[in-house]
mmCIF file of C-alpha atoms in Angstrom:
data_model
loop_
_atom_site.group_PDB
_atom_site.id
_atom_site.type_symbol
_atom_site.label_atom_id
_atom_site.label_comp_id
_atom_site.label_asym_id
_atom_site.label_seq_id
_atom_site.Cartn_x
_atom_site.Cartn_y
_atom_site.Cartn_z
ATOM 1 C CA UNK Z 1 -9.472 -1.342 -32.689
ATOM 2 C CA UNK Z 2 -6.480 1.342 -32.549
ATOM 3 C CA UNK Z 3 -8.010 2.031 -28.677
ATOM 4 C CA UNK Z 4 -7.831 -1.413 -27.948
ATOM 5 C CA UNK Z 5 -4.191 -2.657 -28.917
ATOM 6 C CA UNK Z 6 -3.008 1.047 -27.270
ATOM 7 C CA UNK Z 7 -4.405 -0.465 -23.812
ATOM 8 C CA UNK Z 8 -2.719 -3.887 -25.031
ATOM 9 C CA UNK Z 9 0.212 -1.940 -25.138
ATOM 10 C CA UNK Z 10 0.231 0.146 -22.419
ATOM 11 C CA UNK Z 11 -0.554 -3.083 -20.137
ATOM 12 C CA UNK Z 12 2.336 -5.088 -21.754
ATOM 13 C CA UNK Z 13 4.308 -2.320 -21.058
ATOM 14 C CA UNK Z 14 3.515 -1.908 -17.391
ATOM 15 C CA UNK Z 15 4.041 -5.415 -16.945
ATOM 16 C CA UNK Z 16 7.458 -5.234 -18.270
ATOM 17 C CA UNK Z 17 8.252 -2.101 -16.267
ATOM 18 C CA UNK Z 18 7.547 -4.202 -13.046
ATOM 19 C CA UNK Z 19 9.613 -6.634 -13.618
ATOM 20 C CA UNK Z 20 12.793 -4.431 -14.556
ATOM 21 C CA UNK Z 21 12.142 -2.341 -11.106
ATOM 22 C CA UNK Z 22 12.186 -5.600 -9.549
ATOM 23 C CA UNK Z 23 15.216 -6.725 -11.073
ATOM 24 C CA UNK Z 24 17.200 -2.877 -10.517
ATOM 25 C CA UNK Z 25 15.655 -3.523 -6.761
ATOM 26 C CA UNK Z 26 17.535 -6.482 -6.421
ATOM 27 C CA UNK Z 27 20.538 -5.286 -8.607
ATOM 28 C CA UNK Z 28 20.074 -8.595 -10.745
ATOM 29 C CA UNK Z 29 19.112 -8.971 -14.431
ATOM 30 C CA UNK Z 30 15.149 -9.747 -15.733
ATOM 31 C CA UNK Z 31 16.287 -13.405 -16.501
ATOM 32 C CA UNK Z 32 17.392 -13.760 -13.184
ATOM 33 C CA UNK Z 33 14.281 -12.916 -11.332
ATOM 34 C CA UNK Z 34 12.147 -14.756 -13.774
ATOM 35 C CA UNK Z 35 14.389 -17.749 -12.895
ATOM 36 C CA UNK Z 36 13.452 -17.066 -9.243
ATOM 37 C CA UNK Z 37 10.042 -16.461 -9.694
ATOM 38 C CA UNK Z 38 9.038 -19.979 -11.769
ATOM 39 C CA UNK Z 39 11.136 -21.577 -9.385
ATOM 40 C CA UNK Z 40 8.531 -21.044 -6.276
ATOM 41 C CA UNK Z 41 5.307 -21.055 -6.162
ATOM 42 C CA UNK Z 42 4.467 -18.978 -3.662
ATOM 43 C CA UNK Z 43 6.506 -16.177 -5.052
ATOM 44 C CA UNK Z 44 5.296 -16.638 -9.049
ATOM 45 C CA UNK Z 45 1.494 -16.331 -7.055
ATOM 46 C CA UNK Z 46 2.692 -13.023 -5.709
ATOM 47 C CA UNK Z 47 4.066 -11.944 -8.391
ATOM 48 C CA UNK Z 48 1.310 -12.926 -10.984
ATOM 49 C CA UNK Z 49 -1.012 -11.083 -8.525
ATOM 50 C CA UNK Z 50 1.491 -8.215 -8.912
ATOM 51 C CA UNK Z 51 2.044 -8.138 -12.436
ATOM 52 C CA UNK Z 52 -1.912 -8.556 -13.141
ATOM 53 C CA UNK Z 53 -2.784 -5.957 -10.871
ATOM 54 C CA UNK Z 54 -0.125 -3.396 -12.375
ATOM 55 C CA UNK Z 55 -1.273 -3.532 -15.762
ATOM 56 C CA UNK Z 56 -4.449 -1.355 -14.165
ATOM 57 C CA UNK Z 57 -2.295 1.023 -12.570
ATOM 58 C CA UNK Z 58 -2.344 4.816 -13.768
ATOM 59 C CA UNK Z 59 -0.212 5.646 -10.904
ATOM 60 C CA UNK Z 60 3.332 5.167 -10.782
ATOM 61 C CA UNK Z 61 3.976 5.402 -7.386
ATOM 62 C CA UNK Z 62 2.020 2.429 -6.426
ATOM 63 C CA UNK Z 63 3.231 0.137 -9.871
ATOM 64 C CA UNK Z 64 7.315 0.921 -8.077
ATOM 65 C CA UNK Z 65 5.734 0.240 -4.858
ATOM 66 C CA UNK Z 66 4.339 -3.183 -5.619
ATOM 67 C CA UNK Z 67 7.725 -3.928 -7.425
ATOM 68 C CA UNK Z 68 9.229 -3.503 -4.378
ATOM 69 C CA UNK Z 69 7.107 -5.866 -2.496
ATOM 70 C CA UNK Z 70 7.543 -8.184 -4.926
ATOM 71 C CA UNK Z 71 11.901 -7.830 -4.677
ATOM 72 C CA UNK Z 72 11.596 -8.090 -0.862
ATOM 73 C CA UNK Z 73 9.748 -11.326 -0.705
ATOM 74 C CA UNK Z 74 11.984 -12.731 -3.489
ATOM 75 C CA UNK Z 75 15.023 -11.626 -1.649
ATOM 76 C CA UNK Z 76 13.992 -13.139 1.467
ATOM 77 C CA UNK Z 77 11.741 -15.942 0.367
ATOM 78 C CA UNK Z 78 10.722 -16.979 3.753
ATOM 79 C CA UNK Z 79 6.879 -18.012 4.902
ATOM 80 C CA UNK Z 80 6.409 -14.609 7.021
ATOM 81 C CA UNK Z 81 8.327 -12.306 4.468
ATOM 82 C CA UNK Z 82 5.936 -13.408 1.652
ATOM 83 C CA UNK Z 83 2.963 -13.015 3.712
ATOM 84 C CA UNK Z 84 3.877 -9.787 4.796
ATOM 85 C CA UNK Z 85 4.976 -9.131 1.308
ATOM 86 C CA UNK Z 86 1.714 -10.077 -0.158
ATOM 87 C CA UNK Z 87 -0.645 -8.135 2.706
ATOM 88 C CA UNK Z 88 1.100 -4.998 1.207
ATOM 89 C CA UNK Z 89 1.043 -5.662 -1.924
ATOM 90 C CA UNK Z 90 -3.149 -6.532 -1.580
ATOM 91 C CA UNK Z 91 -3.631 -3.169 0.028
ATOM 92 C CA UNK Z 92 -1.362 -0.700 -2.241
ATOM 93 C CA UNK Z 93 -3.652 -2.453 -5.173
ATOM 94 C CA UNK Z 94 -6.748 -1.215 -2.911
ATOM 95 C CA UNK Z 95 -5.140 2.602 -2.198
ATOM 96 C CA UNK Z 96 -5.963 5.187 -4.482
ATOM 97 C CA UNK Z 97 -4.394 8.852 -4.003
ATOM 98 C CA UNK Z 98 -7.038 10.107 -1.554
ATOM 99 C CA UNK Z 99 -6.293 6.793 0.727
ATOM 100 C CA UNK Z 100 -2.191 7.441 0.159
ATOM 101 C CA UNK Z 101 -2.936 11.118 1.265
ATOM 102 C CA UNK Z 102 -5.017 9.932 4.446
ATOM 103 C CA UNK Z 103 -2.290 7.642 4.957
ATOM 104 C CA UNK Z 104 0.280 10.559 5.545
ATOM 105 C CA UNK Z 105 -1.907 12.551 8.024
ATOM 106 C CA UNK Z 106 -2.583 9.418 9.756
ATOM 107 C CA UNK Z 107 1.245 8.929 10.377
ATOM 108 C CA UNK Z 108 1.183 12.077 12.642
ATOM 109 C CA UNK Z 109 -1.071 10.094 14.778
ATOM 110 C CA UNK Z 110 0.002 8.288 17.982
ATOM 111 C CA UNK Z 111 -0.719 4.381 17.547
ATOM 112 C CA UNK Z 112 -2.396 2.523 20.648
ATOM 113 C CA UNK Z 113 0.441 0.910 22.114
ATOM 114 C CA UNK Z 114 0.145 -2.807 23.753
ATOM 115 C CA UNK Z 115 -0.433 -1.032 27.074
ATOM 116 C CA UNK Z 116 -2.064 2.208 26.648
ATOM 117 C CA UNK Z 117 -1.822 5.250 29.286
ATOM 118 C CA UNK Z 118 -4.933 6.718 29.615
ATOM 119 C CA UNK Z 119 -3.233 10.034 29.891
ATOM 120 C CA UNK Z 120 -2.108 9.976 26.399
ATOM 121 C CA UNK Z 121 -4.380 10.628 23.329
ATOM 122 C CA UNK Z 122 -3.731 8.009 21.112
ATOM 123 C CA UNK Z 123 -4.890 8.173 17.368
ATOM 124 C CA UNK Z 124 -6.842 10.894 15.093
ATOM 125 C CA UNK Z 125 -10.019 11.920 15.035
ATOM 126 C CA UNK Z 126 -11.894 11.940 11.109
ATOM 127 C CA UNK Z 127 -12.314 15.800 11.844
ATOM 128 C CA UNK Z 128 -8.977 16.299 12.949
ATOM 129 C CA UNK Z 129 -7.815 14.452 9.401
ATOM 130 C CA UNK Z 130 -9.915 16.294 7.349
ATOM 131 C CA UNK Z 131 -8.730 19.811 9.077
ATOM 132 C CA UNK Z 132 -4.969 19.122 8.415
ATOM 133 C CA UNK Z 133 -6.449 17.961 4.592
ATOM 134 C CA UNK Z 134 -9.186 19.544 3.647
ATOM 135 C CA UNK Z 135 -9.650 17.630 0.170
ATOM 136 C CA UNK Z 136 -10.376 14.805 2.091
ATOM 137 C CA UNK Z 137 -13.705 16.186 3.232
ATOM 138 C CA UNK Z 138 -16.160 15.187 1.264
ATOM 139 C CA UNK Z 139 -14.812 11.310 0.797
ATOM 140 C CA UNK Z 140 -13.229 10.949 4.487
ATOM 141 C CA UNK Z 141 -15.461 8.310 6.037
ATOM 142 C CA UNK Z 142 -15.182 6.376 2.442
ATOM 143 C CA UNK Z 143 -11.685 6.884 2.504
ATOM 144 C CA UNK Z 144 -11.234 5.408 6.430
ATOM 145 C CA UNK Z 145 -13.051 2.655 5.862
ATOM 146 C CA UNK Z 146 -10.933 1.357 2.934
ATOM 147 C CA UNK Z 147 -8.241 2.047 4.802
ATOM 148 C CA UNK Z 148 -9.599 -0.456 7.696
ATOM 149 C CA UNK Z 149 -10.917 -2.678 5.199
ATOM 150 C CA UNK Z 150 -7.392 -3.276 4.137
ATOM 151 C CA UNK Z 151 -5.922 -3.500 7.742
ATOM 152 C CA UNK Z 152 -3.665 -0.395 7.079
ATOM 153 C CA UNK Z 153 -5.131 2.124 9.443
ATOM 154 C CA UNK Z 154 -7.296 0.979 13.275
ATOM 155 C CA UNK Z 155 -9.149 2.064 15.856
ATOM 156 C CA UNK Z 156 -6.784 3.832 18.393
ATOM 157 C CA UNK Z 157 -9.359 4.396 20.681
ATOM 158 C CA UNK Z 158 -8.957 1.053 22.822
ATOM 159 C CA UNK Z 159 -12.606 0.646 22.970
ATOM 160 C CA UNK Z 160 -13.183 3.917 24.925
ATOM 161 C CA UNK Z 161 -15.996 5.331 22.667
ATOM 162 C CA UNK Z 162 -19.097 3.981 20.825
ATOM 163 C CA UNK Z 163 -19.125 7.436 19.082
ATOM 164 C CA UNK Z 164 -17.762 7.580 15.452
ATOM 165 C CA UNK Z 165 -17.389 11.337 15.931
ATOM 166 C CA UNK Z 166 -14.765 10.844 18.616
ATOM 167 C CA UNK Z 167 -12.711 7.916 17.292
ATOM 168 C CA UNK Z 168 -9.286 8.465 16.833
ATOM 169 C CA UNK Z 169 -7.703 6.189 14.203
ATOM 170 C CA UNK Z 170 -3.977 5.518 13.573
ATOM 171 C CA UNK Z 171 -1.729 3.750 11.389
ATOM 172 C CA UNK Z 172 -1.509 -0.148 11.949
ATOM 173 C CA UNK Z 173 1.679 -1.623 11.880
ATOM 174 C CA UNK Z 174 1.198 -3.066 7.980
ATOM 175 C CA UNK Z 175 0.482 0.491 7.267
ATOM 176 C CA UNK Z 176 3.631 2.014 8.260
ATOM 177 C CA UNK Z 177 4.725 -1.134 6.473
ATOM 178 C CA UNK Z 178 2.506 -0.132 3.147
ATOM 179 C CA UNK Z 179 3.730 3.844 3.512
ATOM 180 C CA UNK Z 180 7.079 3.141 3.665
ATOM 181 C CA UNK Z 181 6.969 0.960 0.697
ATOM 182 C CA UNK Z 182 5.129 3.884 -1.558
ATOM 183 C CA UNK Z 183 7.929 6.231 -0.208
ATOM 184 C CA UNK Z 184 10.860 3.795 -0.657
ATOM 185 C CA UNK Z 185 12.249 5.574 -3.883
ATOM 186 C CA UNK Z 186 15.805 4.049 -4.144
ATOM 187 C CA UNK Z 187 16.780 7.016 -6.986
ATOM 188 C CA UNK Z 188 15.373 9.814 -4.889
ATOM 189 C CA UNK Z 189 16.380 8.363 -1.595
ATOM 190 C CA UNK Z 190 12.779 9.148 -0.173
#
């Protein structure tokens, strides 16, 4: 029984944390952004998808992360802010370290443009990732595919292969979108 109310506990507690980063975020009080968040629906979804999946979370970066989601689309409550807003929160839920780590080699890689030149390589190949992180290896394909899965990394190939071996892969847009969220420290700056 002691096990179980210490996971009561800590889940209560990372519930509460959530909401008092999104209230610092938005430089308002906790009363404040509960106000804001019975008062729409389509926020209080987001943010009881939030707050549910952040009582799971071991990891700190991601718990501030989804926080931060969760501030933006209540500071700008429009349609295409919270769907954004809820796309990234969906995937950080989905990211574990190795994916956050792929992530950051990935954003060395050159994304396929509208109009690609065929004289420029575009994207990363799965070897290339797993040479500039080794500790990647053994998970890398895994890894990828979550990443696609969740829409935060693509094919940067522009159909030019059939061959997995020589795919290059990049950051999507929503992935820059996702990284910059997990960096977006506003006490560090970073």
């Amino acid at each position: 029984m002691m096990l179980i109310e210490h996971v009561r506990q800590r889940r209560l507690h990372r519930s509460g944390e959530v909401l008092r980063n999104v209230a610092r975020t938005l430089g308002v009080d906790e009363d404040a952004v509960a106000d804001r968040l019975i008062s729409d629906d389509g926020i209080l979804e987001l943010a009881s998808r939030v707050i549910l999946a952040a009582q799971d979370i071991s990891l700190e970066q991601k718990r501030n992360a989804l926080a931060r989601a969760l501030a933006a689309a209540i500071a700008d409550a429009s349609p295409a802010t919270l769907d954004i807003c809820g796309l990234i929160a969906r995937a950080i839920t989905g990211l574990d370290a190795p994916h956050i780590r792929m992530m950051a080699v990935l954003e060395e890689a050159t994304p396929l443009p509208d109009r690609p030149d065929d004289s420029i390589k575009y994207g990363m190949r799965l070897s290339d990732i797993v040479q500039k992180d080794p500790g990647l290896t053994d998970g890398a394909y895994a890894i990828l595919r979550q990443l696609i899965y969740l829409g935060v990394a693509e094919d940067a190939t522009n159909g030019m292969t059939f061959l997995d071996s020589s795919r290059g892969y990049a950051l999507s847009g929503l992935g820059r979108k996702v990284l910059e969220t997990l960096r977006d420290d506003p006490n560090t700056g970073t």
